[in-house]
Coordinates of C-alpha atoms and ligand atoms in Angstrom, one line a residue:
X239 CA 80.6 265.8 98.2
X240 CA 80.1 263.3 100.8
X241 CA 78.7 259.8 99.3
X242 CA 75.8 258.6 101.3
X243 CA 76.7 256.3 103.4
X244 CA 75.9 251.6 103.0
X245 CA 76.1 249.5 105.9
X246 CA 76.0 245.6 104.6
X247 CA 75.4 243.7 108.2
X248 CA 76.9 240.3 107.2
X249 CA 80.5 240.0 104.7
X250 CA 78.9 240.1 101.0
X251 CA 81.1 238.6 98.1
X252 CA 83.8 241.9 96.7
X253 CA 81.9 241.5 93.4
X254 CA 78.2 243.0 94.4
X255 CA 79.8 245.2 97.0
X256 CA 82.1 246.2 94.0
X257 CA 79.8 248.0 92.7
X258 CA 78.0 250.0 95.3
X259 CA 81.0 251.0 96.2
X260 CA 81.4 254.1 93.3
X261 CA 78.5 255.9 94.1
X262 CA 78.6 254.9 98.2
X263 CA 80.5 254.9 100.7
X264 CA 80.4 251.4 102.4
X265 CA 81.1 249.3 105.2
X266 CA 80.8 245.9 106.2
X267 CA 80.1 243.4 109.3
X268 CA 83.3 241.8 108.6
X269 CA 81.7 237.5 108.5
X270 CA 79.9 235.6 106.9
X271 CA 78.6 233.3 109.2
X272 CA 77.9 236.0 113.0
X273 CA 75.4 238.5 112.6
X274 CA 76.6 241.8 113.9
X275 CA 76.2 242.6 117.3
X276 CA 73.9 244.6 118.0
X277 CA 75.9 247.9 119.9
X278 CA 78.1 247.5 116.3
X279 CA 75.0 248.3 114.6
X280 CA 73.2 250.5 116.4
X281 CA 76.5 252.7 115.3
X282 CA 76.1 253.0 112.3
X283 CA 73.2 253.5 111.6
X284 CA 73.6 256.4 113.5
X285 CA 75.6 257.7 110.0
X286 CA 73.7 255.4 108.0
X287 CA 71.3 256.2 104.8
X288 CA 70.8 252.3 104.0
X289 CA 71.1 249.0 105.1
X290 CA 71.8 246.0 103.4
X291 CA 70.1 244.1 106.3
X292 CA 69.8 240.0 107.3
X293 CA 66.8 238.2 108.1
X294 CA 69.0 237.4 111.1
X295 CA 69.2 241.2 111.8
X296 CA 66.3 242.9 114.4
X297 CA 65.2 245.7 112.0
X298 CA 63.2 246.8 115.8
X299 CA 61.7 250.6 116.9
X300 CA 65.1 251.0 118.6
X301 CA 67.3 251.2 114.6
X302 CA 65.0 253.6 112.8
X303 CA 65.1 256.1 116.8
X304 CA 69.1 255.8 116.2
X305 CA 69.0 256.8 111.8
X306 CA 68.2 259.7 111.0
X307 CA 69.6 260.2 108.3
X308 CA 68.8 256.1 106.9
X309 CA 66.4 256.0 103.8
X310 CA 66.2 251.8 103.2
X311 CA 66.9 249.0 104.2
X312 CA 66.9 246.4 101.4
X313 CA 66.6 242.4 103.2
X314 CA 68.8 240.3 101.2
X315 CA 65.2 237.8 101.9
X316 CA 61.3 237.7 100.5
X317 CA 60.4 237.5 104.7
X318 CA 60.4 240.6 106.7
X319 CA 59.2 239.9 109.8
X320 CA 62.3 240.4 111.5
X321 CA 61.8 244.2 110.6
X322 CA 59.2 246.6 111.6
X323 CA 57.7 248.8 108.6
X324 CA 54.7 250.0 111.2
X325 CA 58.5 251.5 112.7
X326 CA 59.6 252.2 108.9
X327 CA 56.8 253.9 108.0
X328 CA 57.1 256.3 111.0
X329 CA 60.8 256.5 109.9
X330 CA 59.9 257.2 106.2
X331 CA 61.9 254.7 105.9
X332 CA 61.6 252.4 102.4
X333 CA 61.8 248.8 102.9
X334 CA 62.6 246.2 100.3
X335 CA 63.1 242.3 99.5
X336 CA 63.6 239.8 97.1
X337 CA 60.5 237.7 95.9
X338 CA 60.0 236.4 92.6
X339 CA 64.1 235.6 91.7
X340 CA 64.0 232.7 94.2
X341 CA 60.7 232.3 93.5
X342 CA 61.7 228.4 91.7
X343 CA 64.8 227.9 94.0
X344 CA 63.2 227.7 96.7
X345 CA 60.4 225.0 95.2
X346 CA 62.7 223.3 94.3
X347 CA 64.4 223.0 97.9
X348 CA 60.6 222.7 99.3
X349 CA 59.5 219.4 96.4
X350 CA 62.7 217.8 96.9
X351 CA 62.7 218.4 101.1
X352 CA 59.3 216.2 100.9
X353 CA 60.9 213.7 99.0
X354 CA 63.6 213.4 101.4
X355 CA 60.9 213.1 103.9
X356 CA 59.1 210.7 102.4
X357 CA 61.6 208.3 100.1
X358 CA 64.4 209.4 103.6
X359 CA 66.9 209.7 102.0
X360 CA 69.0 211.4 104.6
X361 CA 68.4 208.0 106.1
X362 CA 69.8 205.9 103.5
X363 CA 72.5 207.9 102.6
X364 CA 74.4 207.6 106.7
X365 CA 72.9 205.2 106.5
X366 CA 75.4 203.3 103.1
X367 CA 78.5 206.4 104.7
X368 CA 78.2 205.1 107.9
X369 CA 79.6 201.5 106.4
X370 CA 75.9 199.6 107.8
X371 CA 74.8 199.0 104.5
X372 CA 75.8 194.9 105.1
X373 CA 73.6 192.9 102.9
X374 CA 69.5 193.6 100.7
X375 CA 66.0 193.0 102.5
X376 CA 62.9 193.4 101.3
X377 CA 61.7 196.8 103.5
X378 CA 65.5 197.7 103.6
X379 CA 64.7 201.5 104.4
X380 CA 61.9 201.5 102.4
X381 CA 59.8 204.7 102.5
X382 CA 55.9 206.4 101.4
X383 CA 55.4 207.2 97.7
X384 CA 55.1 210.9 97.1
X385 CA 52.9 210.2 93.6
X386 CA 49.1 210.5 93.8
X387 CA 49.8 211.8 96.6
X388 CA 47.5 214.5 98.9
X389 CA 49.6 217.6 99.1
X390 CA 47.6 220.6 101.4
X391 CA 50.0 223.9 101.0
X392 CA 49.5 225.9 103.1
X393 CA 49.9 229.9 101.8
X394 CA 49.9 229.5 98.3
X395 CA 51.9 232.5 98.0
X396 CA 54.2 232.9 94.5
X397 CA 57.0 229.9 96.5
X398 CA 53.1 228.0 97.2
X399 CA 52.7 228.0 93.5
X400 CA 55.5 227.1 92.5
X401 CA 55.3 224.1 94.5
X402 CA 51.8 223.0 92.9
X403 CA 53.4 223.2 89.9
X404 CA 56.2 220.2 91.3
X405 CA 53.2 218.5 92.5
X406 CA 51.4 218.4 89.3
X407 CA 54.3 216.4 87.9
X408 CA 53.5 214.3 90.8
X409 CA 49.9 213.4 89.1
X410 CA 49.7 215.0 92.8
X411 CA 45.4 215.9 94.6
X412 CA 46.6 218.9 95.3
X413 CA 44.5 221.8 97.2
X414 CA 46.2 224.4 99.5
X415 CA 44.6 226.9 102.1
X416 CA 45.0 230.9 101.9
X417 CA 43.9 234.1 103.4
X418 CA 41.9 234.8 99.6
X419 CA 41.5 231.9 96.4
X420 CA 43.7 231.7 94.0
X421 CA 41.4 231.6 91.0
X422 CA 45.4 231.0 88.7
X423 CA 46.6 228.3 90.3
X424 CA 42.7 227.1 90.4
X425 CA 43.0 226.7 86.4
X426 CA 46.8 226.3 85.9
X427 CA 47.6 223.6 87.8
X428 CA 44.1 221.5 88.9
X429 CA 44.1 223.4 92.7
X430 CA 41.4 223.0 95.0
X431 CA 40.9 225.5 97.6
X432 CA 40.3 223.9 101.9
X433 CA 39.2 225.5 104.9
X434 CA 42.0 224.5 107.0
X435 CA 40.4 221.7 108.2
X436 CA 40.1 219.5 106.1
X437 CA 43.5 220.5 104.8
X438 CA 44.2 218.8 108.3
X439 CA 42.4 215.6 108.1
X440 CA 42.7 215.0 103.8
X441 CA 46.1 216.4 103.3
X442 CA 48.9 213.3 103.3
X443 CA 52.2 215.5 103.1
X444 CA 51.2 219.0 104.6
X445 CA 53.1 221.9 103.8
X446 CA 53.7 224.9 105.0
X447 CA 54.6 227.9 102.9
X448 CA 53.1 230.9 104.9
X449 CA 54.3 234.0 105.7
X450 CA 55.3 234.3 109.6
X451 CA 52.5 237.3 111.1
X452 CA 50.8 237.1 114.7
X453 CA 47.8 235.5 112.6
X454 CA 50.0 233.0 111.8
X455 CA 52.7 232.4 114.5
X456 CA 51.7 228.6 116.8
X457 CA 48.5 227.6 113.3
X458 CA 50.2 224.4 113.6
X459 CA 49.9 222.8 117.9
X460 CA 48.9 219.7 119.0
X461 CA 44.9 220.0 118.2
X462 CA 46.1 219.9 114.4
X463 CA 48.6 217.6 114.6
X464 CA 46.4 215.6 115.8
X465 CA 44.6 216.2 113.5
X466 CA 46.9 214.8 110.3
X467 CA 46.6 211.8 109.0
X468 CA 48.4 209.2 111.4
X469 CA 50.6 208.5 107.3
X470 CA 51.3 211.8 106.8
X471 CA 53.9 214.4 106.3
X472 CA 54.8 217.8 108.2
X473 CA 57.1 219.4 105.8
X474 CA 57.7 224.0 107.0
X475 CA 60.3 225.9 104.7
X476 CA 58.6 228.9 105.4
X477 CA 59.3 230.0 109.4
X478 CA 59.8 228.2 112.6
X479 CA 57.4 229.8 114.4
X480 CA 54.2 229.0 112.8
X481 CA 54.5 225.7 114.5
X482 CA 54.7 224.6 118.0
X483 CA 58.3 223.4 118.0
X484 CA 57.0 221.0 121.1
X485 CA 53.5 220.1 119.9
X486 CA 55.3 218.8 116.6
X487 CA 57.6 216.5 118.8
X488 CA 55.2 215.6 120.4
X489 CA 53.2 214.5 117.4
X490 CA 56.0 212.5 115.6
X491 CA 57.2 210.3 119.0
X492 CA 53.5 209.4 119.5
X493 CA 53.8 208.4 116.1
X494 CA 50.3 211.4 116.1
X495 CA 52.5 212.0 111.7
X496 CA 54.4 209.9 110.9
X497 CA 57.7 212.6 109.6
X498 CA 58.4 215.7 108.8
X499 CA 60.6 218.0 106.5
X500 CA 61.8 220.8 108.6
X501 CA 63.5 223.7 106.5
X502 CA 63.2 226.1 109.3
X503 CA 63.3 226.3 113.2
X504 CA 62.2 228.6 116.3
X505 CA 65.0 229.6 116.7
X506 CA 68.4 229.9 114.6
X507 CA 70.5 228.0 114.4
X508 CA 68.2 225.8 116.5
X509 CA 70.5 224.1 118.9
X510 CA 71.6 220.5 118.3
X511 CA 70.7 219.2 121.0
X512 CA 67.8 219.9 120.6
X513 CA 64.1 216.9 121.2
X514 CA 62.9 217.0 117.8
X515 CA 67.3 216.4 116.1
X516 CA 67.4 213.4 117.8
X517 CA 63.4 211.5 115.6
X518 CA 64.7 209.7 112.9
X519 CA 61.9 210.5 111.3
X520 CA 62.9 213.6 111.0
X521 CA 64.6 215.7 108.2
X522 CA 66.5 219.1 109.0
X523 CA 68.6 221.9 107.4
X524 CA 69.9 224.6 107.8
X525 CA 67.0 227.0 106.4
X526 CA 68.6 226.6 103.0
X527 CA 65.4 227.4 100.9
X528 CA 66.1 230.1 98.6
X529 CA 70.2 229.1 98.8
X530 CA 72.1 228.6 95.6
X531 CA 75.1 230.3 94.2
X532 CA 72.9 231.7 91.0
X533 CA 69.4 232.6 93.6
X534 CA 72.3 234.3 95.6
X535 CA 73.5 236.4 93.8
X536 CA 70.7 237.3 92.7
X537 CA 68.1 238.2 95.0
X538 CA 72.2 240.9 96.8
X539 CA 71.8 241.8 92.9
X540 CA 68.1 243.7 93.4
X541 CA 69.7 244.6 97.6
X542 CA 72.0 246.8 95.8
X543 CA 69.5 248.0 92.9
X544 CA 67.2 249.0 95.3
X545 CA 69.2 250.3 97.6
X546 CA 71.1 252.3 94.7
X547 CA 67.5 253.5 93.0
X548 CA 65.6 254.3 96.3
X549 CA 69.2 256.7 97.3
X550 CA 68.7 258.4 94.2
X551 CA 64.1 259.7 94.3
X552 CA 64.0 257.0 91.9
X553 CA 61.2 253.6 92.1
X554 CA 63.2 250.4 93.6
X555 CA 62.1 247.7 92.5
X556 CA 60.1 246.1 94.8
X557 CA 59.1 247.3 98.0
X558 CA 57.4 246.1 101.1
X559 CA 55.6 249.2 102.1
X560 CA 54.1 250.8 100.1
X561 CA 52.5 253.3 102.5
X562 CA 56.1 255.0 101.2
X563 CA 55.3 255.6 97.5
X564 CA 53.4 257.5 98.5
X565 CA 54.8 259.5 101.8
Ligands
8YV682 C1 66.6 233.4 102.7 C2 64.2 233.3 103.4 O1 67.4 233.9 102.0 O2 63.7 234.9 101.7 C3 63.2 234.3 102.5 O3 62.7 234.8 103.3 O4 64.1 232.5 104.3 C4 65.5 232.6 102.8 O5 65.1 232.1 100.8 C5 67.3 233.7 103.4 O6 66.9 233.4 105.8 C6 68.3 234.6 104.0 O7 67.7 236.3 105.0

């Protein structure tokens, strides 16, 4: 009998892939860092029963239309804004993501980014490495305290909750805004639910952790930055398009806010000439929220397990489109 065909859109480690090869015929895009060209993806999905994808792949209705035998898209991320879920439902394809396994790792990075931004860590490291450190002075690279300040979390999902726990260790006041109240977080870490307006005006560190959706797109624009404290910092570890980058640039440049820590951008990779990268008060990272060897390995294993389960008619470990289960 012909083995089901799995197409993987990036080069993944051999041991992960060999686990699939026993049961499936597997093909993989040859590069680790260059996304699969669109025409190759569209060609491969014609025969594919399963797809293992990344955020850089746009899995839209065009892909589903080209894929008559496709049963599962396993996305190597908790976010799935690169996938058209309505089309997946229409074509009866399961969409699986990788929640939970990356929660703590992403929270560590988010809090680390907040610290790096407040305490000017990347600037300070550059200062030492470039040989500029020739004397001590009282206010040399003086940053801003994090402990005892107010952290405002926009998007209180699992990662938000894990960031709140870390903030509690720094004895911060924790406020949050979310589509729904999270009583457990209020009880466990003493977080306080506030209206969006209060989140803007009251936070010393405004941390964006909401998923990208039509509702959250460009939540942070000129008006919102204008309402924030001049001494505040904006941290984004969610998705770039939640912020209007030009407005953020103007806010940072004109001192409407004090600094920004960004792990995500509108266009990734961000162009090296982008205006945000010219600012000293910006710490920029290349979307590495979940990037530890341990966590990326777990995320890949979740994808592999989901592919195996769906193609043997079992319930996957994680599912984005619950509707698929009842189809
Ligand atoms: C991804 C992420 O791992 O999970 C997400 O939604 O943004 C990251 O953790 C990364 O972008 C690779 O797809």
